[in-house]
Short mmCIF file of C-alpha atoms in Angstrom, two decimals:
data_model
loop_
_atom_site.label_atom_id
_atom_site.label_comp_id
_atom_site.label_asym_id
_atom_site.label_seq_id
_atom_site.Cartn_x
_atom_site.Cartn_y
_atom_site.Cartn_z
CA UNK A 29 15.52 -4.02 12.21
CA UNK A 30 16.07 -5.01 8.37
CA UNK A 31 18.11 -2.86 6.74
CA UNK A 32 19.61 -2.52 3.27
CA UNK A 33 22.62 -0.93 2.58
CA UNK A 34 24.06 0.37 -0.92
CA UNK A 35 28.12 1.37 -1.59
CA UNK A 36 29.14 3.49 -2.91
CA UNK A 37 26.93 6.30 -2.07
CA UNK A 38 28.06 8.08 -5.26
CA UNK A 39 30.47 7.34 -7.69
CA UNK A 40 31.75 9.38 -10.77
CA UNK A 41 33.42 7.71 -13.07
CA UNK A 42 34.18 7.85 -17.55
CA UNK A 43 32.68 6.77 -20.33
CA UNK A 44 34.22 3.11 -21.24
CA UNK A 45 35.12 2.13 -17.59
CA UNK A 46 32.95 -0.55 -15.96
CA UNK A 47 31.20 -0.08 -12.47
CA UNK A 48 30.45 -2.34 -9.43
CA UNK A 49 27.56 -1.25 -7.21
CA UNK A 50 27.04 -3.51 -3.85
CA UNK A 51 24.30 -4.04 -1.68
CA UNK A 52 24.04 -5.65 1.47
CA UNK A 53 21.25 -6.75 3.72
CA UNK A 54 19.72 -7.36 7.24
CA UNK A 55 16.47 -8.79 6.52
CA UNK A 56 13.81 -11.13 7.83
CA UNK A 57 11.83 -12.99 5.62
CA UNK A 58 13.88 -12.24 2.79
CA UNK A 59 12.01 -13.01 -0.56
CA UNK A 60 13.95 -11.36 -3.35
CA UNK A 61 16.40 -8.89 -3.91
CA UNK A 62 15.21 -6.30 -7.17
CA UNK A 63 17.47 -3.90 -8.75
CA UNK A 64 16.05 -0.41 -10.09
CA UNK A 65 17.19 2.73 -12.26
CA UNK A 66 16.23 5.90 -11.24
CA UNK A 67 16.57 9.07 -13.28
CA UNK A 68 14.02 11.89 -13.10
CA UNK A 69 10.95 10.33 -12.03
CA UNK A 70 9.91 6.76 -11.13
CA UNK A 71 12.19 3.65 -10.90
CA UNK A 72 12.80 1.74 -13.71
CA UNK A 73 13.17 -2.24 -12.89
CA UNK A 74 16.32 -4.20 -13.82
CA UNK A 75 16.87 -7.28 -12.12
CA UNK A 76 14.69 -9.43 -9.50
CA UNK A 77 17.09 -12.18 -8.13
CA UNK A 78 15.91 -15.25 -5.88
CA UNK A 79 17.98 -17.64 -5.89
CA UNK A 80 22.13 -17.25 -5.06
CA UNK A 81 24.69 -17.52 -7.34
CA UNK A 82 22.70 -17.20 -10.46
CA UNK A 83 23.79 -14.34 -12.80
CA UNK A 84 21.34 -12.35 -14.54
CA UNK A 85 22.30 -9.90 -17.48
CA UNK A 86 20.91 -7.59 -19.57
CA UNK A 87 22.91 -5.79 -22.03
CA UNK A 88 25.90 -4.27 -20.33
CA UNK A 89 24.54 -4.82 -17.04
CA UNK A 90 24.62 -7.87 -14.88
CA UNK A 91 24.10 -8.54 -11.40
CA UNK A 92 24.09 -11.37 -8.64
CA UNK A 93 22.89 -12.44 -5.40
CA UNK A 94 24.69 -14.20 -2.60
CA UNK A 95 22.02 -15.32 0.00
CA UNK A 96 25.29 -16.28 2.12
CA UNK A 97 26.64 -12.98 2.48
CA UNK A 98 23.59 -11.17 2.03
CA UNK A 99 24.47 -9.29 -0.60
CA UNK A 100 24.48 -8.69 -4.18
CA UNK A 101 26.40 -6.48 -6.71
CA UNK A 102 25.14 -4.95 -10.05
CA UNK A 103 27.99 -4.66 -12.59
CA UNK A 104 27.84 -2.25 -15.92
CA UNK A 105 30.18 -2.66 -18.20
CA UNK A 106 31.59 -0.16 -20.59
CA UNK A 107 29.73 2.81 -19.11
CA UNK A 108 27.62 5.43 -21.38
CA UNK A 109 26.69 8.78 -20.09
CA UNK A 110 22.90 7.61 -20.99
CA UNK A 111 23.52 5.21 -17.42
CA UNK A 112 23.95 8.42 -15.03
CA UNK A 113 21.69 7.65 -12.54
CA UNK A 114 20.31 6.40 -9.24
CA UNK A 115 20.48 2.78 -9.24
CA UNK A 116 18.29 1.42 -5.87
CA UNK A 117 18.40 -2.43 -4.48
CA UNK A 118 15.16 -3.12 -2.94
CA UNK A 119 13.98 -6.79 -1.09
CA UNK A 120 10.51 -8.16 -1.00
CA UNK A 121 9.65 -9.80 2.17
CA UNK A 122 7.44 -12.51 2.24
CA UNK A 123 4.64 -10.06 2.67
CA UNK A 124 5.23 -8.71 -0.48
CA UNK A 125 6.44 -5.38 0.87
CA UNK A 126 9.19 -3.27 -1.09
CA UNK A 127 12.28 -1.97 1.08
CA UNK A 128 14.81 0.37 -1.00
CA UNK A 129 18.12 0.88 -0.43
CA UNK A 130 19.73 3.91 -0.23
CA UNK A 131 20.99 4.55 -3.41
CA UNK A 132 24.14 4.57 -5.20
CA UNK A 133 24.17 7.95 -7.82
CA UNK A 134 26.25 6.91 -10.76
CA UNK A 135 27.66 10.21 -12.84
CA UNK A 136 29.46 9.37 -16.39
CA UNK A 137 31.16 11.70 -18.11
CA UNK A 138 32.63 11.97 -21.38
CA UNK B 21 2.95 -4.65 -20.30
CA UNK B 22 1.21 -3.10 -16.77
CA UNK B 23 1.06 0.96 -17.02
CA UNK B 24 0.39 2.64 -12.93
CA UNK B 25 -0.72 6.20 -13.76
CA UNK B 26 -0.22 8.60 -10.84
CA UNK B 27 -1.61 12.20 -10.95
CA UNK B 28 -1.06 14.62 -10.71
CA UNK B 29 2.46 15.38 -11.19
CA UNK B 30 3.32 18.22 -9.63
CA UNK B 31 1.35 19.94 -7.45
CA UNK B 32 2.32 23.86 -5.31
CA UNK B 33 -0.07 24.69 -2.93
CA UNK B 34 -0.20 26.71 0.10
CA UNK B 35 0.22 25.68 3.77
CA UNK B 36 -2.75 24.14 5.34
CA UNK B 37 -3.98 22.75 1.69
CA UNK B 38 -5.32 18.88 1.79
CA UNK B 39 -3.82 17.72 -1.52
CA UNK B 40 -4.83 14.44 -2.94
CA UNK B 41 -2.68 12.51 -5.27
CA UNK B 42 -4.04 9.27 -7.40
CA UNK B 43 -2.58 6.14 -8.59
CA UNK B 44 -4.57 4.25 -11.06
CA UNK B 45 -3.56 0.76 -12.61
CA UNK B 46 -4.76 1.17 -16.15
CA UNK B 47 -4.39 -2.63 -17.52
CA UNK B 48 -4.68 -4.35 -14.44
CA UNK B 49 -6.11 -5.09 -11.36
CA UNK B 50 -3.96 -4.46 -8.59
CA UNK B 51 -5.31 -5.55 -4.92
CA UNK B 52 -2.13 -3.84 -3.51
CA UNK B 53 -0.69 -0.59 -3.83
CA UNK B 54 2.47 1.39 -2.18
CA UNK B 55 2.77 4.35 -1.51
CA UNK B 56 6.78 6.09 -1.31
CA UNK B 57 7.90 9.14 -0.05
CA UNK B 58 11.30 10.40 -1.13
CA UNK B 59 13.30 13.04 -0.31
CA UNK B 60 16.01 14.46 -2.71
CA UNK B 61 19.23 12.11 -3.16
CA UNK B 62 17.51 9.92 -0.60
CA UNK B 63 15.83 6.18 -1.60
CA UNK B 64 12.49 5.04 -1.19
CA UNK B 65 10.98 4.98 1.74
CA UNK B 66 7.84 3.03 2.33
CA UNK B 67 4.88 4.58 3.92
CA UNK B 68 2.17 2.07 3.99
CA UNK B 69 0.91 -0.33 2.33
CA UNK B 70 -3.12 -0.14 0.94
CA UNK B 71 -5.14 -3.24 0.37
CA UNK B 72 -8.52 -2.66 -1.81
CA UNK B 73 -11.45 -2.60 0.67
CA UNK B 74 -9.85 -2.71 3.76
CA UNK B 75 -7.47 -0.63 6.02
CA UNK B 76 -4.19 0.70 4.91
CA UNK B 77 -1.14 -0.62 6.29
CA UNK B 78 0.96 2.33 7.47
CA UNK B 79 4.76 1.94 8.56
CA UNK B 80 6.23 2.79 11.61
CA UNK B 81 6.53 6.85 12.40
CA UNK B 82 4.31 7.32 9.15
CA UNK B 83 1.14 9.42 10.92
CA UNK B 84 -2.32 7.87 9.26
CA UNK B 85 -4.37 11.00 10.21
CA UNK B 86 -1.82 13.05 8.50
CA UNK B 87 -1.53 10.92 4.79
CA UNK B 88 -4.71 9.32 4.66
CA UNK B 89 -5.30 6.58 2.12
CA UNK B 90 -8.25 5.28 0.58
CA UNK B 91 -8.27 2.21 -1.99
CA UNK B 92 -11.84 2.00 -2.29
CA UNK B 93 -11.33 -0.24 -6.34
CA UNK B 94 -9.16 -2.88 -7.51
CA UNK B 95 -7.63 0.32 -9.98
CA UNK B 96 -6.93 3.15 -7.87
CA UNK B 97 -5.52 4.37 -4.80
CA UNK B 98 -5.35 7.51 -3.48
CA UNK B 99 -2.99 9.25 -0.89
CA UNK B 100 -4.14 12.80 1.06
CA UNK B 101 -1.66 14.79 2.60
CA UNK B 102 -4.41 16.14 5.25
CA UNK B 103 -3.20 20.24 6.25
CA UNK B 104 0.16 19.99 4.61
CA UNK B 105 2.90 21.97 5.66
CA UNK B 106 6.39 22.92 3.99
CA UNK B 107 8.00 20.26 5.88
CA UNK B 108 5.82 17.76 3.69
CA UNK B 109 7.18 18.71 0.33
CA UNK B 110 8.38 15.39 -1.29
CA UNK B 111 8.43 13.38 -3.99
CA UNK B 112 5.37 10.96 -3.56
CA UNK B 113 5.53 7.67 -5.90
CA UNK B 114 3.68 4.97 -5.91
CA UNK B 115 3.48 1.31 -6.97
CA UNK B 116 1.04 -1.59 -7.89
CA UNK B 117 1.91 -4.92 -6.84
CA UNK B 118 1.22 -7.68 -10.22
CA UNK B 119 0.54 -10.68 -9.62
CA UNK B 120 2.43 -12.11 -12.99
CA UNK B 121 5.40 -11.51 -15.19
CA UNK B 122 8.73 -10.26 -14.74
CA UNK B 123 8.17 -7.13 -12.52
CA UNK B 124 6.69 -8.04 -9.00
CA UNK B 125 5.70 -4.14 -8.88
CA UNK B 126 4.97 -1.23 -11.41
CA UNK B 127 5.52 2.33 -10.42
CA UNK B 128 4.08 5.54 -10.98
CA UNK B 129 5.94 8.31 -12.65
CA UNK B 130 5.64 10.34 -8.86
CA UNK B 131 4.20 13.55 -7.78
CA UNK B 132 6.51 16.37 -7.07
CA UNK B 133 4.69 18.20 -3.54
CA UNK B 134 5.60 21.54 -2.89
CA UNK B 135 3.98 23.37 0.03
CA UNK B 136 4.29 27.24 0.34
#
């Protein structure tokens, strides 16, 4: 059964510190991994990765994909209260169907 | 870039309602939606998938009598919760697959389903 798997679950942590945010998979077919935001309504896309090893960034946040391990982390760097929220890894299969993870709730406080 | 409108957004009804909930692609033509169902502090979870003129595609333990789905245009979907019960209140998104640029899928802003 393919599975996707976030860690932390939640993680509270201060303004200024920098985050790591994993996710691991069990997939067939795997296409691409996609990182979202999530506040109060829809997802908001970040990242689609493909291919291994190559870092994508955007701002303070970055993230990577080891095809490997099955995994890939999303790193944010000097954290802002404005990046409080759910941040979801999802994979495509090759049938262009959307899996989410579930979930890692980022709180930043002053 | 690709807007997926989803209406309506909130919706309180009483048990036994049918409630209906659209998602329109307003710049483009999507041949696939999705259609999510989460629960709060839980992730996405996939429900089915609907393909423009045919069937919908509905995951496993996902009843199709029960959420009924119709994508009878290449710009909108639409998702009935058939007799809906508290135990269906949920957070219903959903998403249009595009077939170019950056973001393989655009989402809805949700629909917030609360059954008295």
């Amino acid at each position: 059964e393919d599975k996707v798997v976030q860690s932390p679950l939640s993680l509270v942590v201060h303004e200024g510190d920098t985050v790591t945010l994993n996710c691991s998979y069990e997939v067939t077919n795997f296409r691409s991994l996609l990182w979202y935001k999530q506040e109060k309504k829809a997802p908001t896309f970040l990242f689609m990765l493909t291919s291994s090893g190559i870092e994508k960034k955007s701002g303070r946040l970055s993230s990577i994909l080891d095809k490997k391990e099955l995994f890939s982390i999303l790193n944010i760097t000097a954290t802002q209260t404005g990046d409080s929220a759910v941040y979801l890894c999802a994979f495509i299969n090759t049938g262009n169907q959307f899996y989410f993870g579930t979930g890692t709730s980022l709180t930043v406080i002053p | 870039g690709a807007v997926v409108s989803q209406h309506p957004s909130w919706v309180i009804c009483k048990s036994g309602t049918s409630v209906k909930i659209e998602c329109r692609s307003l710049d483009f033509q999507a041949t696939t939606m999705f259609w999510y169902r989460q629960f709060p502090k839980q992730s996405l979870m996939l429900m089915a998938t609907s393909n423009e003129g045919s069937k919908a595609t509905y995951e496993q333990g996902v009843e199709k009598d029960k959420f009924l789905i119709n994508h009878a245009s290449l710009t909108l979907s639409t998702l009935t919760v058939t007799s809906a019960h508290p135990e269906d209140s949920s957070f219903y998104i959903c998403s249009a697959r595009v077939r170019t640029g950056a973001q393989p899928q655009h989402f809805g802003d949700g629909t917030r389903l609360s059954i008295l």
